[in-house]
XYZ file of C-alpha atoms in Angstrom:
389
model
C 138.915 62.691 150.869
C 141.546 60.143 149.855
C 143.031 60.400 146.376
C 144.196 56.778 146.469
C 142.647 54.460 143.912
C 140.857 51.342 145.070
C 143.232 49.236 142.997
C 146.200 50.520 145.017
C 144.732 49.076 148.218
C 146.935 45.986 148.205
C 149.191 44.631 150.962
C 152.648 46.180 151.279
C 155.843 44.282 150.624
C 156.777 43.865 154.288
C 160.410 43.008 153.673
C 160.918 46.580 152.472
C 160.082 47.712 156.018
C 162.739 45.294 157.266
C 165.291 46.825 154.896
C 164.382 50.289 156.161
C 164.787 49.196 159.782
C 168.073 47.449 158.928
C 169.403 50.624 157.307
C 168.501 52.576 160.449
C 170.241 49.962 162.611
C 173.328 50.218 160.386
C 173.427 53.965 160.942
C 173.065 53.691 164.709
C 174.974 50.484 165.490
C 176.977 49.555 162.383
C 176.508 45.840 163.027
C 173.755 44.751 160.630
C 173.859 41.383 158.906
C 171.203 41.403 156.176
C 169.741 37.952 155.567
C 166.506 39.501 154.325
C 167.634 40.682 150.898
C 166.588 38.672 147.858
C 169.610 39.719 145.852
C 173.269 38.788 145.343
C 175.835 40.601 147.463
C 178.247 40.815 144.532
C 178.513 43.303 141.643
C 177.835 42.542 138.003
C 180.458 40.304 136.395
C 183.655 41.950 135.221
C 182.897 41.638 131.459
C 179.625 43.498 132.048
C 181.337 46.285 133.973
C 183.965 46.681 131.249
C 181.300 46.765 128.549
C 179.380 49.418 130.467
C 182.336 51.777 130.356
C 182.767 51.188 126.633
C 179.048 51.763 125.978
C 179.075 55.049 127.863
C 181.868 56.301 125.611
C 180.717 54.816 122.307
C 176.916 54.441 122.255
C 174.210 57.086 121.994
C 172.222 55.343 124.749
C 168.975 56.787 123.496
C 165.700 54.951 122.976
C 165.996 51.444 121.601
C 163.487 49.117 119.996
C 160.632 48.497 122.430
C 161.450 44.793 122.710
C 165.190 45.452 123.092
C 168.207 45.694 120.836
C 168.607 42.813 118.405
C 172.076 41.715 119.641
C 170.710 41.257 123.160
C 167.657 39.347 121.957
C 170.004 37.144 119.915
C 172.173 36.533 122.994
C 169.162 35.609 125.136
C 167.761 33.334 122.421
C 171.137 31.618 122.080
C 171.367 31.241 125.868
C 168.029 29.429 125.992
C 168.833 27.310 122.959
C 172.163 26.165 124.436
C 170.929 25.701 128.002
C 167.699 23.812 127.372
C 168.209 22.278 123.947
C 165.171 23.903 122.332
C 165.649 26.532 119.599
C 164.502 30.067 120.390
C 164.297 32.795 117.747
C 165.239 36.382 118.706
C 161.764 37.524 117.607
C 160.316 35.410 120.430
C 162.297 37.381 123.048
C 160.755 40.449 124.702
C 163.270 42.430 126.765
C 161.689 44.311 129.684
C 162.485 46.657 132.548
C 163.285 43.889 134.997
C 161.233 40.745 135.418
C 158.812 42.902 137.433
C 158.152 44.886 134.271
C 157.668 41.642 132.376
C 155.002 40.436 134.803
C 153.111 43.743 134.710
C 153.102 43.863 130.903
C 152.114 40.225 130.628
C 149.286 40.450 133.166
C 147.897 43.468 131.298
C 148.269 41.797 127.900
C 146.822 38.408 128.838
C 144.157 38.954 131.510
C 141.025 41.069 131.913
C 139.555 42.261 135.212
C 137.739 39.367 136.835
C 139.881 36.666 135.240
C 141.034 33.939 137.626
C 144.769 33.446 137.955
C 146.226 30.736 140.175
C 149.412 31.081 142.221
C 151.147 28.898 144.800
C 151.098 29.608 148.524
C 153.721 30.207 149.840
C 154.972 32.282 146.947
C 156.345 35.598 145.781
C 153.878 38.288 146.971
C 154.182 40.550 143.924
C 152.392 37.938 141.793
C 149.161 38.079 143.766
C 149.404 41.777 144.657
C 150.053 42.937 141.089
C 147.277 40.718 139.755
C 144.889 42.044 142.412
C 145.776 45.640 141.565
C 144.866 44.894 137.943
C 141.463 43.515 138.941
C 142.170 39.808 138.561
C 140.749 37.200 140.909
C 143.716 35.489 142.544
C 143.317 31.906 143.747
C 146.073 30.585 145.994
C 146.833 26.862 145.984
C 147.922 25.593 149.401
C 151.242 23.980 148.492
C 152.834 22.278 151.463
C 155.706 19.924 152.093
C 153.769 16.979 150.649
C 154.139 18.506 147.156
C 157.475 20.191 147.870
C 155.628 23.534 148.088
C 154.771 23.395 144.372
C 151.408 23.139 142.533
C 150.350 19.915 140.845
C 148.032 18.882 138.029
C 145.758 17.267 140.636
C 145.319 20.658 142.321
C 144.360 22.250 139.012
C 141.883 19.490 138.214
C 140.240 20.035 141.593
C 139.358 23.639 140.691
C 135.736 24.377 139.648
C 136.939 25.334 136.179
C 140.259 25.928 134.414
C 141.727 29.315 135.352
C 142.827 31.947 132.859
C 146.378 31.692 134.119
C 148.782 29.783 136.341
C 152.022 31.253 137.700
C 154.760 28.834 138.754
C 158.339 29.438 139.873
C 161.159 26.914 139.865
C 163.376 27.458 141.807
C 160.813 29.255 143.923
C 160.911 32.236 146.234
C 160.761 31.826 149.269
C 161.180 28.044 149.486
C 163.897 27.389 146.914
C 162.068 24.246 145.817
C 161.989 23.106 142.208
C 159.484 21.389 139.957
C 160.775 18.141 138.514
C 161.073 18.201 134.702
C 158.294 15.643 134.183
C 155.990 17.511 136.576
C 156.618 20.849 134.830
C 155.914 19.153 131.497
C 152.641 17.769 132.879
C 151.592 21.224 134.105
C 152.442 22.728 130.702
C 150.444 20.092 128.842
C 147.447 20.512 131.165
C 147.486 24.295 130.747
C 147.727 24.081 126.962
C 144.889 21.541 126.808
C 142.638 23.642 129.065
C 143.280 27.100 127.633
C 145.197 28.242 130.728
C 148.205 30.514 130.216
C 151.182 28.999 132.026
C 153.613 31.654 133.249
C 156.910 30.070 134.274
C 159.123 32.281 136.438
C 162.632 31.038 135.723
C 164.641 33.968 137.113
C 166.576 31.761 139.567
C 167.767 29.354 136.902
C 171.509 28.795 137.219
C 171.365 28.735 141.024
C 170.833 25.076 141.902
C 172.600 22.579 144.120
C 173.079 18.830 144.460
C 170.741 16.426 142.726
C 167.370 16.489 144.428
C 163.866 15.181 143.813
C 163.676 17.670 140.950
C 166.302 15.733 139.011
C 169.803 16.762 138.006
C 168.795 19.663 135.781
C 166.514 22.666 135.675
C 163.701 22.369 133.140
C 162.099 25.191 131.173
C 158.405 25.363 130.327
C 159.212 26.018 126.668
C 160.673 22.533 126.362
C 157.066 21.315 126.438
C 154.777 24.176 125.402
C 155.426 27.238 123.264
C 151.975 28.449 124.357
C 153.421 29.223 127.790
C 155.403 32.314 128.779
C 158.877 32.067 130.292
C 160.178 34.899 132.448
C 163.929 35.505 132.801
C 166.139 38.151 134.349
C 169.748 39.233 134.804
C 169.030 39.948 138.477
C 169.729 36.702 140.341
C 172.264 34.331 138.776
C 173.762 37.180 136.763
C 174.132 39.408 139.871
C 172.583 42.498 138.236
C 169.473 43.354 140.291
C 169.720 47.141 140.076
C 170.271 47.128 136.321
C 166.540 46.441 135.918
C 166.608 44.130 132.930
C 164.447 41.083 132.343
C 162.865 39.253 129.447
C 160.029 37.039 128.306
C 159.798 34.233 125.839
C 156.319 34.977 124.521
C 154.087 33.172 122.013
C 153.279 34.978 118.780
C 149.651 35.722 119.632
C 150.646 37.765 122.713
C 153.475 39.775 121.192
C 151.322 42.429 119.419
C 149.570 43.281 122.705
C 152.891 43.339 124.536
C 154.299 45.655 121.867
C 151.378 48.091 122.164
C 151.512 48.175 125.951
C 155.286 48.367 126.309
C 155.700 51.108 123.721
C 153.175 53.238 125.573
C 154.123 52.413 129.151
C 157.923 52.190 129.112
C 159.022 52.956 125.489
C 161.992 50.594 125.956
C 164.156 48.966 128.625
C 167.208 50.895 129.915
C 169.663 51.235 127.030
C 172.838 51.118 129.112
C 171.697 47.909 130.788
C 170.962 46.313 127.437
C 174.398 47.014 126.001
C 176.050 45.842 129.216
C 173.973 42.667 129.589
C 175.131 41.471 126.168
C 178.328 40.421 127.944
C 176.623 38.560 130.799
C 176.143 35.444 128.672
C 179.773 34.793 127.716
C 182.196 32.198 129.145
C 184.204 34.690 131.231
C 181.087 35.940 132.998
C 179.872 32.359 133.522
C 183.105 31.397 135.254
C 182.713 34.301 137.663
C 179.001 33.694 138.239
C 179.427 29.974 138.856
C 181.905 30.966 141.563
C 179.071 32.849 143.285
C 176.902 29.731 143.116
C 179.639 27.710 144.839
C 179.609 30.270 147.659
C 175.817 30.090 147.869
C 176.139 26.306 148.132
C 178.542 26.611 151.071
C 176.262 29.144 152.759
C 173.248 26.919 152.153
C 174.958 24.008 153.846
C 175.841 26.232 156.818
C 172.185 27.170 157.289
C 170.701 23.738 156.644
C 173.142 22.275 159.188
C 173.181 25.200 161.615
C 169.508 26.095 161.976
C 168.460 22.644 163.284
C 171.126 22.977 165.983
C 169.260 26.117 167.095
C 165.970 24.220 167.236
C 164.727 25.456 163.839
C 164.182 22.101 162.182
C 161.198 22.498 159.854
C 162.893 23.695 156.641
C 161.901 23.627 152.980
C 164.295 21.567 150.811
C 166.085 24.585 149.208
C 166.862 22.916 145.873
C 167.852 26.237 144.309
C 167.815 30.041 144.642
C 169.461 31.380 147.815
C 166.812 31.024 150.513
C 166.085 28.816 153.494
C 162.394 28.918 154.447
C 161.615 27.853 157.998
C 158.578 27.220 160.154
C 159.177 28.960 163.508
C 155.727 28.340 164.978
C 157.379 27.008 168.143
C 158.961 30.440 168.615
C 156.222 32.879 167.595
C 152.811 33.361 166.031
C 153.811 36.833 164.772
C 156.740 36.568 162.360
C 156.783 40.297 161.660
C 157.184 41.195 165.328
C 159.655 38.342 165.871
C 161.878 39.537 163.013
C 161.752 43.065 164.444
C 162.894 41.773 167.851
C 165.680 39.711 166.312
C 166.930 42.775 164.438
C 166.727 44.922 167.567
C 168.610 42.462 169.782
C 171.076 40.906 167.338
C 171.434 43.116 164.274
C 170.367 40.206 162.039
C 167.711 41.168 159.467
C 165.348 38.398 158.322
C 162.274 38.372 156.065
C 158.958 37.624 157.816
C 156.836 34.931 156.241
C 153.709 37.099 156.054
C 154.999 38.409 152.742
C 154.908 34.944 151.219
C 152.001 33.123 152.870
C 148.679 34.825 153.585
C 147.547 31.939 155.817
C 150.564 30.528 157.655
C 153.140 33.271 157.138
C 152.721 34.458 160.719
C 154.770 31.428 161.741
C 157.429 31.330 159.005
C 160.597 33.241 158.122
C 162.938 33.402 155.127
C 166.719 33.422 155.470
C 168.735 34.656 152.477
C 172.178 33.108 152.124
C 173.354 35.272 149.227
C 175.869 37.153 151.384
C 179.402 36.414 152.500
C 180.044 33.095 154.227
C 181.513 34.831 157.286
C 178.276 36.806 157.638
C 176.185 33.629 157.597
C 178.400 32.120 160.293
C 178.151 35.231 162.456
C 174.389 35.458 161.968
C 173.985 31.886 163.226
C 176.146 32.682 166.250
C 174.123 35.784 167.130
C 170.809 34.048 166.560
C 171.940 31.170 168.753
C 172.786 33.513 171.614
C 169.426 35.248 171.233
C 167.454 32.008 171.286
C 169.434 30.708 174.263
C 168.730 33.923 176.182
């Protein structure tokens, strides 16, 4: 008799299997180039590392307030106020154990089993899988190139009834596409008018490139609606994935439920990460982090120019984040097996599209360009030889 709960019967995160296989290849061959990882290849910024050493020597590092230490909430509030031009009060900031912890707490606080929550396809698999594990009914909107892989108000109006929630991401994983400021504002207004909770995943903010159809800036949902929830994190732009620290900007009516759940489920976010992350928002850290974005931009250009030369021409626009999402239907109808063969024959690890698209993911793949530029160049060379063979 199985002891597994029915709610745990959700799809795996397939890219984790790729990482495992890549680690094995590294042990046996020592030649792995990992273009599957959705994380920076650089450490936390120097001011954060210095502050960590000071905190270890000077702070108790015991439990903190459930929503995070006040200085960190003040720093996050100030960051949003300066970046987007809308005032945020520290009491509106909920610090969490990574953005993953933020999503879990929020889904529990805002939705009951059976509630309908809408997500984009392709999209980050943990949205739909976490919602499904919590008993929600997940509706995927088919978001193709015609809408830059992003949901629209017209798609929402075509639903039988307004959903309980809508999750959007801009820049998005895996496509890197962004929602134009006026389009995000329209989604926020529609959700507020129809009683739908808009959840705006903004963890890739700060990693954007030349002016695109999304405009010359990254918009935040809170510029339009304080009834929405904004998710942030120190993982991506701030190069601190393993520090497991995220946050929400949450409306007042949700914060009591979030407080009750968080205090019981996690007590508080990691104390050492909180004291360290205080120093991620300063000018010295920004100078270092913007240098990473310039490297991502060079790597992005290498892939967007290099992949078409290999016959991989159907690419998402990649406005931001550090991914190139490609249709490889001319090469395979089994992206998982294809990625396994590429790793076996070339040492290049890629993320199969089945993680991100439950319908067409068998013919898509995600390339991460967060690594070193020389690694991107070598990966293209190896992939070219493999495809020519």
